[in-house]
PDB file of C-alpha atoms in Angstrom:
ATOM      1  CA  GLY H   1      27.539 131.662-114.932  1.00 76.00           C
ATOM      2  CA  GLN H   2      24.210 128.668-114.974  1.00 88.00           C
ATOM      3  CA  ASN H   3      21.148 129.489-116.580  1.00 92.00           C
ATOM      4  CA  ILE H   4      17.740 127.518-117.136  1.00 96.00           C
ATOM      5  CA  ASP H   5      15.341 129.371-120.043  1.00 96.00           C
ATOM      6  CA  GLN H   6      11.587 128.556-120.581  1.00 97.00           C
ATOM      7  CA  PRO H   7       9.068 130.877-122.054  1.00 97.00           C
ATOM      8  CA  THR H   8       7.467 133.283-119.775  1.00 96.00           C
ATOM      9  CA  GLU H   9       3.628 132.175-120.812  1.00 97.00           C
ATOM     10  CA  MET H  10       1.846 129.620-123.082  1.00 98.00           C
ATOM     11  CA  THR H  11      -1.823 129.702-124.258  1.00 98.00           C
ATOM     12  CA  ALA H  12      -3.532 126.413-125.910  1.00 98.00           C
ATOM     13  CA  THR H  13      -6.606 125.370-126.134  1.00 98.00           C
ATOM     14  CA  GLU H  14      -8.585 122.459-124.151  1.00 98.00           C
ATOM     15  CA  GLY H  15      -8.330 119.136-126.091  1.00 98.00           C
ATOM     16  CA  ALA H  16      -5.296 120.272-127.640  1.00 98.00           C
ATOM     17  CA  ILE H  17      -1.189 119.474-127.419  1.00 98.00           C
ATOM     18  CA  VAL H  18       1.484 122.085-126.255  1.00 98.00           C
ATOM     19  CA  GLN H  19       5.173 121.462-126.117  1.00 98.00           C
ATOM     20  CA  ILE H  20       7.335 123.554-123.259  1.00 98.00           C
ATOM     21  CA  ASN H  21      10.918 124.314-123.878  1.00 98.00           C
ATOM     22  CA  CYS H  22      13.271 124.750-121.903  1.00 98.00           C
ATOM     23  CA  THR H  23      17.055 125.003-122.687  1.00 98.00           C
ATOM     24  CA  TYR H  24      19.937 125.154-119.996  1.00 98.00           C
ATOM     25  CA  GLN H  25      23.363 125.932-119.893  1.00 96.00           C
ATOM     26  CA  THR H  26      24.929 124.276-116.750  1.00 94.00           C
ATOM     27  CA  SER H  27      28.603 123.457-115.361  1.00 92.00           C
ATOM     28  CA  GLY H  28      27.673 119.772-116.049  1.00 93.00           C
ATOM     29  CA  PHE H  29      24.884 117.603-116.337  1.00 95.00           C
ATOM     30  CA  ASN H  30      23.052 114.708-113.897  1.00 95.00           C
ATOM     31  CA  GLY H  31      19.905 115.470-114.644  1.00 97.00           C
ATOM     32  CA  LEU H  32      16.621 117.271-115.542  1.00 97.00           C
ATOM     33  CA  PHE H  33      13.209 117.451-113.488  1.00 98.00           C
ATOM     34  CA  TRP H  34      10.423 118.967-114.334  1.00 98.00           C
ATOM     35  CA  TYR H  35       7.264 120.009-111.773  1.00 98.00           C
ATOM     36  CA  GLN H  36       4.233 121.491-112.176  1.00 98.00           C
ATOM     37  CA  GLN H  37       2.874 123.913-109.714  1.00 97.00           C
ATOM     38  CA  HIS H  38      -1.069 125.038-109.594  1.00 97.00           C
ATOM     39  CA  ALA H  39      -0.979 128.856-108.722  1.00 94.00           C
ATOM     40  CA  GLY H  40      -0.846 129.267-104.889  1.00 91.00           C
ATOM     41  CA  GLU H  41       0.305 125.936-104.152  1.00 94.00           C
ATOM     42  CA  ALA H  42       3.469 123.869-103.880  1.00 96.00           C
ATOM     43  CA  PRO H  43       5.210 121.866-106.664  1.00 97.00           C
ATOM     44  CA  THR H  44       4.641 118.643-107.712  1.00 97.00           C
ATOM     45  CA  PHE H  45       7.278 116.570-109.597  1.00 97.00           C
ATOM     46  CA  LEU H  46       5.996 115.318-113.222  1.00 97.00           C
ATOM     47  CA  SER H  47       9.134 113.904-114.881  1.00 97.00           C
ATOM     48  CA  TYR H  48      13.148 112.973-114.598  1.00 97.00           C
ATOM     49  CA  ASN H  49      15.393 112.714-117.724  1.00 97.00           C
ATOM     50  CA  VAL H  50      19.018 111.945-117.454  1.00 96.00           C
ATOM     51  CA  LEU H  51      19.413 109.974-120.890  1.00 97.00           C
ATOM     52  CA  ASP H  52      18.812 111.348-124.290  1.00 97.00           C
ATOM     53  CA  GLY H  53      15.150 110.415-125.387  1.00 97.00           C
ATOM     54  CA  LEU H  54      11.160 110.559-124.623  1.00 97.00           C
ATOM     55  CA  GLU H  55       9.804 109.548-121.458  1.00 95.00           C
ATOM     56  CA  GLU H  56       5.396 109.103-121.764  1.00 95.00           C
ATOM     57  CA  LYS H  57       3.761 109.220-118.944  1.00 92.00           C
ATOM     58  CA  GLY H  58       0.302 109.180-119.253  1.00 95.00           C
ATOM     59  CA  ARG H  59      -0.908 112.148-121.024  1.00 97.00           C
ATOM     60  CA  PHE H  60       2.518 113.941-120.245  1.00 97.00           C
ATOM     61  CA  SER H  61       6.108 112.961-121.901  1.00 98.00           C
ATOM     62  CA  SER H  62       9.217 114.450-121.522  1.00 98.00           C
ATOM     63  CA  PHE H  63      12.279 114.242-123.592  1.00 98.00           C
ATOM     64  CA  LEU H  64      15.978 115.292-123.097  1.00 98.00           C
ATOM     65  CA  SER H  65      18.640 116.146-126.053  1.00 98.00           C
ATOM     66  CA  ARG H  66      21.749 116.278-123.625  1.00 97.00           C
ATOM     67  CA  SER H  67      23.938 117.042-126.381  1.00 96.00           C
ATOM     68  CA  LYS H  68      21.640 120.717-127.632  1.00 97.00           C
ATOM     69  CA  GLY H  69      21.081 121.398-123.695  1.00 97.00           C
ATOM     70  CA  TYR H  70      17.390 120.878-124.481  1.00 97.00           C
ATOM     71  CA  SER H  71      14.591 119.712-122.862  1.00 98.00           C
ATOM     72  CA  TYR H  72      10.531 119.577-123.877  1.00 98.00           C
ATOM     73  CA  LEU H  73       7.658 118.833-121.739  1.00 98.00           C
ATOM     74  CA  LEU H  74       4.777 117.862-124.074  1.00 98.00           C
ATOM     75  CA  LEU H  75       1.354 117.862-122.475  1.00 98.00           C
ATOM     76  CA  LYS H  76      -1.454 115.948-124.383  1.00 98.00           C
ATOM     77  CA  GLU H  77      -5.045 116.376-124.625  1.00 98.00           C
ATOM     78  CA  LEU H  78      -5.287 119.045-122.731  1.00 98.00           C
ATOM     79  CA  GLN H  79      -7.517 119.312-119.733  1.00 98.00           C
ATOM     80  CA  MET H  80      -8.266 122.624-117.640  1.00 98.00           C
ATOM     81  CA  LYS H  81      -7.012 121.696-114.714  1.00 97.00           C
ATOM     82  CA  ASP H  82      -3.810 121.630-116.292  1.00 98.00           C
ATOM     83  CA  SER H  83      -3.791 125.379-116.475  1.00 98.00           C
ATOM     84  CA  ALA H  84      -0.332 125.898-114.167  1.00 98.00           C
ATOM     85  CA  SER H  85       3.161 127.160-114.364  1.00 97.00           C
ATOM     86  CA  TYR H  86       5.488 124.319-115.234  1.00 98.00           C
ATOM     87  CA  LEU H  87       9.019 124.516-113.805  1.00 97.00           C
ATOM     88  CA  CYS H  88      12.624 123.123-115.305  1.00 97.00           C
ATOM     89  CA  ALA H  89      15.031 121.888-112.982  1.00 97.00           C
ATOM     90  CA  VAL H  90      18.444 120.853-113.983  1.00 97.00           C
ATOM     91  CA  LEU H  91      21.101 118.949-111.356  1.00 96.00           C
ATOM     92  CA  ASP H  92      24.538 120.454-112.365  1.00 94.00           C
ATOM     93  CA  SER H  93      27.907 118.608-111.838  1.00 92.00           C
ATOM     94  CA  ASN H  94      27.841 119.254-107.954  1.00 89.00           C
ATOM     95  CA  TYR H  95      24.379 117.799-107.909  1.00 89.00           C
ATOM     96  CA  GLN H  96      22.633 121.366-107.495  1.00 90.00           C
ATOM     97  CA  LEU H  97      19.412 121.671-108.571  1.00 93.00           C
ATOM     98  CA  ILE H  98      19.364 124.910-111.182  1.00 94.00           C
ATOM     99  CA  TRP H  99      15.646 126.431-111.177  1.00 95.00           C
ATOM    100  CA  GLY H 100      14.393 128.010-114.337  1.00 95.00           C
ATOM    101  CA  ALA H 101      11.404 130.624-113.672  1.00 94.00           C
ATOM    102  CA  GLY H 102       8.707 128.086-114.811  1.00 95.00           C
ATOM    103  CA  THR H 103       6.199 128.765-117.924  1.00 97.00           C
ATOM    104  CA  LYS H 104       2.678 129.917-116.968  1.00 97.00           C
ATOM    105  CA  LEU H 105       0.356 127.637-119.036  1.00 98.00           C
ATOM    106  CA  ILE H 106      -3.173 129.109-119.913  1.00 98.00           C
ATOM    107  CA  ILE H 107      -5.964 126.714-121.283  1.00 98.00           C
ATOM    108  CA  LYS H 108      -8.661 128.054-123.074  1.00 97.00           C
ATOM    109  CA  PRO H 109     -11.888 126.224-123.572  1.00 95.00           C
TER     110      PRO H 109
ATOM    111  CA  SER A   1       3.567 106.415 -97.741  1.00 87.00           C
ATOM    112  CA  GLN A   2       5.566 109.095 -96.938  1.00 88.00           C
ATOM    113  CA  THR A   3       3.660 113.092 -96.310  1.00 92.00           C
ATOM    114  CA  ILE A   4       5.209 116.164 -95.254  1.00 95.00           C
ATOM    115  CA  HIS A   5       3.911 118.447 -92.974  1.00 95.00           C
ATOM    116  CA  GLN A   6       4.581 122.185 -92.976  1.00 96.00           C
ATOM    117  CA  TRP A   7       2.827 125.290 -90.749  1.00 93.00           C
ATOM    118  CA  PRO A   8       1.376 127.602 -90.760  1.00 94.00           C
ATOM    119  CA  ALA A   9      -0.190 128.020 -94.308  1.00 94.00           C
ATOM    120  CA  THR A  10      -0.563 131.882 -93.727  1.00 96.00           C
ATOM    121  CA  LEU A  11       1.502 134.148 -91.303  1.00 96.00           C
ATOM    122  CA  VAL A  12       1.639 138.427 -90.937  1.00 97.00           C
ATOM    123  CA  GLN A  13       4.582 139.405 -89.365  1.00 97.00           C
ATOM    124  CA  PRO A  14       5.547 143.377 -88.120  1.00 98.00           C
ATOM    125  CA  VAL A  15       9.181 143.909 -89.373  1.00 97.00           C
ATOM    126  CA  GLY A  16      11.310 143.224 -86.712  1.00 97.00           C
ATOM    127  CA  SER A  17       9.546 140.084 -85.019  1.00 97.00           C
ATOM    128  CA  PRO A  18      11.089 136.688 -85.243  1.00 97.00           C
ATOM    129  CA  LEU A  19      10.211 133.890 -86.659  1.00 96.00           C
ATOM    130  CA  SER A  20      10.034 130.032 -86.798  1.00 96.00           C
ATOM    131  CA  LEU A  21       8.516 127.844 -89.434  1.00 97.00           C
ATOM    132  CA  GLU A  22       8.352 124.219 -88.995  1.00 96.00           C
ATOM    133  CA  CYS A  23       8.276 121.305 -91.472  1.00 97.00           C
ATOM    134  CA  THR A  24       7.767 117.076 -89.896  1.00 97.00           C
ATOM    135  CA  VAL A  25       7.845 114.154 -92.884  1.00 97.00           C
ATOM    136  CA  GLU A  26       6.461 111.131 -91.742  1.00 95.00           C
ATOM    137  CA  GLY A  27       7.193 108.088 -93.530  1.00 94.00           C
ATOM    138  CA  THR A  28      10.168 107.680 -94.417  1.00 92.00           C
ATOM    139  CA  SER A  29      14.274 107.904 -92.838  1.00 90.00           C
ATOM    140  CA  ASN A  30      17.218 109.578 -92.735  1.00 93.00           C
ATOM    141  CA  PRO A  31      15.586 112.461 -95.956  1.00 95.00           C
ATOM    142  CA  ASN A  32      17.515 114.857 -97.215  1.00 96.00           C
ATOM    143  CA  LEU A  33      15.183 118.356 -96.478  1.00 97.00           C
ATOM    144  CA  TYR A  34      14.877 121.744 -97.699  1.00 97.00           C
ATOM    145  CA  TRP A  35      13.656 125.363 -97.381  1.00 97.00           C
ATOM    146  CA  TYR A  36      12.773 127.144-100.549  1.00 96.00           C
ATOM    147  CA  ARG A  37      11.580 130.803-100.985  1.00 95.00           C
ATOM    148  CA  GLN A  38       9.611 131.547-104.047  1.00 93.00           C
ATOM    149  CA  ALA A  39       9.531 135.620-104.874  1.00 84.00           C
ATOM    150  CA  ALA A  40       5.752 136.114-107.112  1.00 77.00           C
ATOM    151  CA  GLY A  41       6.969 134.928-110.685  1.00 72.00           C
ATOM    152  CA  ARG A  42      10.707 133.899-110.076  1.00 77.00           C
ATOM    153  CA  GLY A  43      12.420 130.692-109.701  1.00 83.00           C
ATOM    154  CA  LEU A  44      12.345 128.866-106.901  1.00 93.00           C
ATOM    155  CA  GLN A  45      15.609 129.937-104.301  1.00 93.00           C
ATOM    156  CA  LEU A  46      17.314 127.654-102.238  1.00 94.00           C
ATOM    157  CA  LEU A  47      17.770 129.003 -98.793  1.00 95.00           C
ATOM    158  CA  PHE A  48      18.955 125.530 -97.130  1.00 95.00           C
ATOM    159  CA  TYR A  49      19.503 121.938 -96.608  1.00 94.00           C
ATOM    160  CA  SER A  50      20.312 119.165 -94.317  1.00 96.00           C
ATOM    161  CA  VAL A  51      21.532 115.815 -94.928  1.00 94.00           C
ATOM    162  CA  GLY A  52      21.733 114.778 -91.300  1.00 94.00           C
ATOM    163  CA  ILE A  53      20.593 115.611 -88.148  1.00 94.00           C
ATOM    164  CA  GLY A  54      22.541 118.599 -86.595  1.00 91.00           C
ATOM    165  CA  GLN A  55      23.944 119.300 -90.471  1.00 93.00           C
ATOM    166  CA  ILE A  56      23.195 122.759 -92.364  1.00 93.00           C
ATOM    167  CA  SER A  57      24.423 124.060 -95.301  1.00 91.00           C
ATOM    168  CA  SER A  58      23.167 127.403 -95.769  1.00 88.00           C
ATOM    169  CA  GLU A  59      22.926 128.887 -99.848  1.00 82.00           C
ATOM    170  CA  VAL A  60      22.625 132.504 -99.508  1.00 78.00           C
ATOM    171  CA  PRO A  61      23.328 134.769 -96.861  1.00 67.00           C
ATOM    172  CA  GLN A  62      20.453 135.982 -95.406  1.00 79.00           C
ATOM    173  CA  ASN A  63      18.826 136.986 -91.937  1.00 87.00           C
ATOM    174  CA  LEU A  64      17.590 133.253 -91.479  1.00 94.00           C
ATOM    175  CA  SER A  65      18.264 130.084 -90.006  1.00 95.00           C
ATOM    176  CA  ALA A  66      17.862 126.629 -90.203  1.00 96.00           C
ATOM    177  CA  SER A  67      17.863 123.941 -87.927  1.00 96.00           C
ATOM    178  CA  ARG A  68      17.238 120.400 -88.233  1.00 97.00           C
ATOM    179  CA  PRO A  69      16.826 118.993 -84.021  1.00 95.00           C
ATOM    180  CA  GLN A  70      15.481 115.717 -85.181  1.00 95.00           C
ATOM    181  CA  ASP A  71      15.662 113.366 -88.627  1.00 95.00           C
ATOM    182  CA  ARG A  72      12.449 114.583 -89.524  1.00 95.00           C
ATOM    183  CA  GLN A  73      11.826 117.881 -88.061  1.00 96.00           C
ATOM    184  CA  PHE A  74      13.170 120.963 -89.878  1.00 97.00           C
ATOM    185  CA  ILE A  75      12.599 124.376 -89.161  1.00 97.00           C
ATOM    186  CA  LEU A  76      13.402 128.026 -90.458  1.00 96.00           C
ATOM    187  CA  SER A  77      13.759 131.081 -87.937  1.00 96.00           C
ATOM    188  CA  SER A  78      14.790 134.579 -87.717  1.00 96.00           C
ATOM    189  CA  LYS A  79      15.163 136.688 -85.222  1.00 95.00           C
ATOM    190  CA  LYS A  80      14.410 140.103 -86.962  1.00 96.00           C
ATOM    191  CA  LEU A  81      12.343 139.788 -89.967  1.00 96.00           C
ATOM    192  CA  LEU A  82      12.634 142.554 -92.846  1.00 94.00           C
ATOM    193  CA  LEU A  83      10.241 143.523 -95.420  1.00 94.00           C
ATOM    194  CA  SER A  84      12.129 141.542 -98.131  1.00 91.00           C
ATOM    195  CA  ASP A  85      11.460 138.211 -95.986  1.00 93.00           C
ATOM    196  CA  SER A  86       8.123 138.132 -97.519  1.00 93.00           C
ATOM    197  CA  GLY A  87       7.205 135.262 -99.886  1.00 93.00           C
ATOM    198  CA  PHE A  88       6.338 132.136-100.240  1.00 96.00           C
ATOM    199  CA  TYR A  89       8.133 129.286 -98.345  1.00 97.00           C
ATOM    200  CA  LEU A  90       8.613 125.564 -99.041  1.00 97.00           C
ATOM    201  CA  CYS A  91      10.046 122.731 -97.332  1.00 98.00           C
ATOM    202  CA  ALA A  92      10.387 119.837 -99.332  1.00 97.00           C
ATOM    203  CA  TRP A  93      12.538 116.606 -98.779  1.00 97.00           C
ATOM    204  CA  SER A  94      14.138 114.007-101.064  1.00 96.00           C
ATOM    205  CA  GLY A  95      15.697 110.564-100.582  1.00 94.00           C
ATOM    206  CA  THR A  96      19.507 110.652-101.084  1.00 91.00           C
ATOM    207  CA  GLU A  97      19.699 109.512-104.334  1.00 91.00           C
ATOM    208  CA  PRO A  98      20.705 112.418-107.117  1.00 86.00           C
ATOM    209  CA  SER A  99      17.685 111.171-109.410  1.00 90.00           C
ATOM    210  CA  SER A 100      15.138 111.655-106.200  1.00 94.00           C
ATOM    211  CA  PRO A 101      12.620 113.883-106.527  1.00 95.00           C
ATOM    212  CA  LEU A 102      11.698 117.170-104.000  1.00 97.00           C
ATOM    213  CA  HIS A 103       8.513 116.291-102.680  1.00 97.00           C
ATOM    214  CA  PHE A 104       6.824 119.852-101.132  1.00 97.00           C
ATOM    215  CA  GLY A 105       4.831 120.863 -98.390  1.00 97.00           C
ATOM    216  CA  ASN A 106       2.066 122.988 -98.984  1.00 96.00           C
ATOM    217  CA  GLY A 107       4.482 126.028 -98.444  1.00 96.00           C
ATOM    218  CA  THR A 108       3.398 128.767 -95.741  1.00 97.00           C
ATOM    219  CA  ARG A 109       2.735 132.146 -97.362  1.00 96.00           C
ATOM    220  CA  LEU A 110       4.957 135.057 -95.049  1.00 96.00           C
ATOM    221  CA  THR A 111       3.964 138.819 -95.399  1.00 96.00           C
ATOM    222  CA  VAL A 112       6.009 140.883 -93.415  1.00 95.00           C
ATOM    223  CA  THR A 113       4.250 144.502 -92.754  1.00 96.00           C
TER     224      THR A 113
END
């Protein structure tokens, strides 16, 4: 079967750095997406990785290791507005998007 | 720029009643269109997707159907709602490239009573 694993919930402090991990076991791999979803709202696109390495976008960075089936989302200089769920999704060999259940990130002042 | 409109934002319907949710996209042509459902605390479940007018693929057997009568219009329907149809319904569009991300509408929170 296909599986995406993310921690259910994480807590971090305003101004700090947090790393949200995602491991996947899928039939093939054609890319990995990260989305942010605030409570009661729709997900919004954050990043896409298809090659190994780190992609940086402002305070957010996403890393991929295809050999390990592993990705992480790194959030720096945390702000209260970063409190949200973060969804990891993988495109499998059939270009079907497999979704993780999401990680709820709680930011404390 | 591209925008996606989805309505209504919230809906309370009795069991056995019909359903129609509509989604329209502006600013792009021939998008891929999707209907997702999200249960509380769970991942997104793909219900239907469409790569063109009249072309609908269903991912899970269910009480729902979808139609794409125009290039940028996607409709989710049911003839008789079940309690289990309650959830957060999301319409999305993407480009045709695999790396094209999904862009979601604001969602419809459906409660079947």
